[in-house]
Backbone as CSV, one residue per row, in Angstrom:
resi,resn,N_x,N_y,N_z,CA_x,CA_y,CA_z,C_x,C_y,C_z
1,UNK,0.846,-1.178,0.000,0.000,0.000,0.000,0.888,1.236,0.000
2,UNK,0.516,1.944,-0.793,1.437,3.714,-1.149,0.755,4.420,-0.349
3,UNK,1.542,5.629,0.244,0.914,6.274,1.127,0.066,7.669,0.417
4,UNK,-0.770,7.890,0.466,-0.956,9.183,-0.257,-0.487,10.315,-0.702
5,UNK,-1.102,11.079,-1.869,-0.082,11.987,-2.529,0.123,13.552,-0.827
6,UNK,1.054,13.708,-1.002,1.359,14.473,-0.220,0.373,15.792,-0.177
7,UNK,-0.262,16.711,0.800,-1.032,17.821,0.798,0.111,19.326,0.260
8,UNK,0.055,20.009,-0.205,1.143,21.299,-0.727,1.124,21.869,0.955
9,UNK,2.583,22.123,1.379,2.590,23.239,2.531,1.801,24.466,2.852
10,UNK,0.822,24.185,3.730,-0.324,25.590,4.257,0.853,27.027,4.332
11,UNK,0.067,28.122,3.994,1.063,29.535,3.732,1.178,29.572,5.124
12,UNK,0.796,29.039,6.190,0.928,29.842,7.869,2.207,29.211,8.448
13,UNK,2.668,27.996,7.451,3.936,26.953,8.557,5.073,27.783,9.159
14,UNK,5.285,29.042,8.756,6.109,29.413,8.987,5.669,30.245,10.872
15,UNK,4.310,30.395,10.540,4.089,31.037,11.745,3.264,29.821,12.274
16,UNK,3.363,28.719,12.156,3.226,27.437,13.021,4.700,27.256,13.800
17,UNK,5.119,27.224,12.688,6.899,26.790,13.621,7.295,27.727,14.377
18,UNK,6.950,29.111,14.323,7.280,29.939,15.236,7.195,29.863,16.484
19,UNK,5.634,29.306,15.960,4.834,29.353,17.540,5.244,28.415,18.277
20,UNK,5.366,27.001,17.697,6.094,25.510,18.270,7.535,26.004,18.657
21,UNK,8.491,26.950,18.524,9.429,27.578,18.656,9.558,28.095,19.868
22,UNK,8.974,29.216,20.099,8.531,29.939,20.716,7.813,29.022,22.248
23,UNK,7.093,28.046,22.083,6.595,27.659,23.137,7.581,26.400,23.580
24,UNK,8.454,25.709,22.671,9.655,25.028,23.663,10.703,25.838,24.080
25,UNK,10.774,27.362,23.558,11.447,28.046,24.491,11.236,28.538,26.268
26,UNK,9.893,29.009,26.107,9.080,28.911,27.310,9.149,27.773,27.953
27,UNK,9.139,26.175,27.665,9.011,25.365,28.267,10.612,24.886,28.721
28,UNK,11.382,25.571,27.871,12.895,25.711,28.494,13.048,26.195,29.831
29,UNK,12.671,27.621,29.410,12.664,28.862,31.050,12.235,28.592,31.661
30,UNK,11.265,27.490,31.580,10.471,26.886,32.769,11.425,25.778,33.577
31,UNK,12.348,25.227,32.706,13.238,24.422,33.590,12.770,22.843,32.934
32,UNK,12.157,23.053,32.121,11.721,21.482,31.363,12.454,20.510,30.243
33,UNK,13.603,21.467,30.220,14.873,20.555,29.452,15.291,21.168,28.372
34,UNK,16.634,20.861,27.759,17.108,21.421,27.039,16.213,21.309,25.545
35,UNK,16.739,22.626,24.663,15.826,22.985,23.224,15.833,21.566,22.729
36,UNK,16.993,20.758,21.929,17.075,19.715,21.074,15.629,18.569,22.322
37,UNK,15.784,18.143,23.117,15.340,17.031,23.797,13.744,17.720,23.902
38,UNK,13.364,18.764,23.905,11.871,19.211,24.294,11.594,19.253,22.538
39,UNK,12.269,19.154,21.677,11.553,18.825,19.935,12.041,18.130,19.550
40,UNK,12.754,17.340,19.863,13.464,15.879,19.658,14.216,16.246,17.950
41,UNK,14.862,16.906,17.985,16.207,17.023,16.957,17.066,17.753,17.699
42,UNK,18.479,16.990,16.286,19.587,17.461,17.426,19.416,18.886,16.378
43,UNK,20.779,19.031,17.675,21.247,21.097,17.135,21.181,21.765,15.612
44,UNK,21.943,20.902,14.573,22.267,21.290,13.147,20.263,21.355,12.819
45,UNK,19.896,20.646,12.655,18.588,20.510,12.561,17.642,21.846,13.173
46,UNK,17.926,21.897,14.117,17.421,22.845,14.806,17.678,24.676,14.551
47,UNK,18.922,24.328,14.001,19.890,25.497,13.096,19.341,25.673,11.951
48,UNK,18.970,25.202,11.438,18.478,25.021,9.848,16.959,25.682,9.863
49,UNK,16.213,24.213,10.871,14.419,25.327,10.858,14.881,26.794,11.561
50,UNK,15.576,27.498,12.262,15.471,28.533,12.793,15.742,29.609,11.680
51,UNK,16.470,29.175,10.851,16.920,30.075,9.790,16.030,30.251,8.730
52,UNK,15.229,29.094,8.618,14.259,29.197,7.789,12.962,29.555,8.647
53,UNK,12.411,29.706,9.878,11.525,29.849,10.507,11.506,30.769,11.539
54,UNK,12.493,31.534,11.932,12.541,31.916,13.554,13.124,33.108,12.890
55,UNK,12.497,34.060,13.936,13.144,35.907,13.694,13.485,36.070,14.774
56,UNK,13.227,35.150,16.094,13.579,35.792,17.298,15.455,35.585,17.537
57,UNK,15.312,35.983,19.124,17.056,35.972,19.475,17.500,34.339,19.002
58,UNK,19.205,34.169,18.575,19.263,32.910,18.725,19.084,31.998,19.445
59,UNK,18.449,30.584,18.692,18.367,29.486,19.997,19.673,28.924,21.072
60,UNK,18.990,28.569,22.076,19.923,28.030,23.008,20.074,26.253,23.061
61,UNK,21.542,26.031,23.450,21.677,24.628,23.328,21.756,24.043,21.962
62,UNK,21.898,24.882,20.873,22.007,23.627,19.968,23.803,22.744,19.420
63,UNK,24.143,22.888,20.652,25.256,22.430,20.863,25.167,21.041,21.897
64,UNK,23.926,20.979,22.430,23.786,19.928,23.260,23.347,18.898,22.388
65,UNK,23.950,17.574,22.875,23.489,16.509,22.259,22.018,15.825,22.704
66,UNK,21.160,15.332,21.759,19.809,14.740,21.769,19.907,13.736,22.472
67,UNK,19.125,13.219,23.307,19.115,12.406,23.892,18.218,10.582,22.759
68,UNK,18.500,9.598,22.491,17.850,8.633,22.080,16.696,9.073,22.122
69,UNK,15.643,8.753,21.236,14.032,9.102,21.814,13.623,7.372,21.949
70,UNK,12.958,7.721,23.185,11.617,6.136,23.521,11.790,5.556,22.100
71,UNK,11.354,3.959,21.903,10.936,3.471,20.971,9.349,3.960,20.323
72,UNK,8.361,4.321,21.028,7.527,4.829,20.969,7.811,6.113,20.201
73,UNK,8.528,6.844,20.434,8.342,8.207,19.701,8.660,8.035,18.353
74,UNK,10.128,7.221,18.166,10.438,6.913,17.048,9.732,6.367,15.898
75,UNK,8.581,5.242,16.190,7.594,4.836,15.607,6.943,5.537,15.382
76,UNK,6.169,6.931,16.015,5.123,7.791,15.448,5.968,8.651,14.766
77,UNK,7.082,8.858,14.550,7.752,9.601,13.781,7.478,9.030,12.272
78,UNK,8.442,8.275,12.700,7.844,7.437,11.398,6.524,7.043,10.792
79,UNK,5.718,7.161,11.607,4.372,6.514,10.872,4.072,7.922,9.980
80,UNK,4.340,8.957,11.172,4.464,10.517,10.348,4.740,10.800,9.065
81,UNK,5.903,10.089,8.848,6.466,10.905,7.557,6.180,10.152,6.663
82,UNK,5.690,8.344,7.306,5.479,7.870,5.685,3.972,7.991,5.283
83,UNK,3.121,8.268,6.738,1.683,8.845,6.177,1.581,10.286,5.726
84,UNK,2.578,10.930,5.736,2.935,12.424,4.829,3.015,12.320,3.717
85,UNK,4.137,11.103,3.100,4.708,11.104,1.824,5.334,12.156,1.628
86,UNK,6.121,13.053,2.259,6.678,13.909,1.975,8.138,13.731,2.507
87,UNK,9.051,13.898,1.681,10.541,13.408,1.649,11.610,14.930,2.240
88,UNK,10.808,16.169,2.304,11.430,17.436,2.502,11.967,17.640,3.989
89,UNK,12.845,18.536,4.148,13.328,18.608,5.846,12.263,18.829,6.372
90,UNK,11.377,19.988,5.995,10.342,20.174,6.930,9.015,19.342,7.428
91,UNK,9.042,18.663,6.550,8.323,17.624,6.756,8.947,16.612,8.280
92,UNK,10.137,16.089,7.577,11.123,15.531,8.751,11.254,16.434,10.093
93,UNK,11.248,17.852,10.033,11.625,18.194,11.107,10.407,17.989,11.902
94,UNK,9.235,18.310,11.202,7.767,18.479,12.123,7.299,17.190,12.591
95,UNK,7.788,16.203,11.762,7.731,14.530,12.259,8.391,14.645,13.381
96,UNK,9.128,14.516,13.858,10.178,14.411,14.763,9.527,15.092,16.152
97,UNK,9.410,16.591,15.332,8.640,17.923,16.397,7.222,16.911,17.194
98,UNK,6.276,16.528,16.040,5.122,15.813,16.484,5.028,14.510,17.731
99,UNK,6.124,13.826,17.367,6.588,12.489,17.816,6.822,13.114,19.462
100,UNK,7.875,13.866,19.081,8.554,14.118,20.481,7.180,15.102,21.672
101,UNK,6.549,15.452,20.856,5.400,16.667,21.863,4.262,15.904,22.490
102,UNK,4.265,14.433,21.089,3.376,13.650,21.485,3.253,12.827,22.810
103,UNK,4.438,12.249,23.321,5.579,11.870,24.389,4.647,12.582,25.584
104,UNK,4.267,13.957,25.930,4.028,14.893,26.736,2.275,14.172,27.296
105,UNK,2.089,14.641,28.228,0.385,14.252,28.855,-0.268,14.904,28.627
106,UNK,-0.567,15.878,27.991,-1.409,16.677,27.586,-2.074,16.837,26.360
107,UNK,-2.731,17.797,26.052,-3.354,17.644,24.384,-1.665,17.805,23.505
108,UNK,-1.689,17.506,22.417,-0.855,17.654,21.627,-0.779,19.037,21.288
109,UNK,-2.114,19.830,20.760,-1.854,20.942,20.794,-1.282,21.930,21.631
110,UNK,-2.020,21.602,22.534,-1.309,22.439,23.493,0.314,22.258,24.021
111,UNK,0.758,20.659,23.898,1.925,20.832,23.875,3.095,21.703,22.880
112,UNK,2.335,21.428,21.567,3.176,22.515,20.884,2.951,24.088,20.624
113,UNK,2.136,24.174,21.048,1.821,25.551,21.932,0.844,26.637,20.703
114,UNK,0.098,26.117,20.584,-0.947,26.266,19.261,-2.014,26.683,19.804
């Protein structure tokens, strides 16, 4: 079974990722763990969406190394990107982003701060 044709990127992702940005920073200052481990990519990754997504001050920690994610996260990552069909970083990064927020007890949305 093929996964479906991919949907074209909504014009707002950029001020989606902001906001998902923006609210694992807050959940930083709060003392809830370093940037890479609260969106589950490491630093270079994290360097890349900011440049393409982020106007604010630079991020912190992307010099720290990621921690393994659960087997669990890794699997919804994946189920992510191959029920995306989309092969692009951003796709990958928001898989990853999704997987790792999913991890959290709360609504999903609200974990990524939407």
């Amino acid at each position: 079974m093929n996964p479906p044709p991919p949907d074209p990127a909504p014009p707002d992702l950029a001020a989606d990722m902001a906001a998902i940005l923006a609210h694992a920073l807050a959940d930083r200052a709060a003392g809830q763990g370093a940037l890479p481990d609260l969106l589950g990519l490491e630093g270079a990754d994290l360097a890349r969406l900011a440049a393409r997504f982020w106007r604010g001050p630079p991020l912190p920690d992307l010099d720290r190394p990621l921690a393994p994610p659960p087997p669990d996260q890794a699997a919804i990552a994946l189920m992510i990107q191959w029920r995306g069909g989309s092969v692009s970083a951003e796709s990958g990064w928001l898989a990853q982003i999704l997987a790792r927020r999913a991890m959290e007890g709360g609504h999903l949305w609200e974990d990524l701060g939407l």
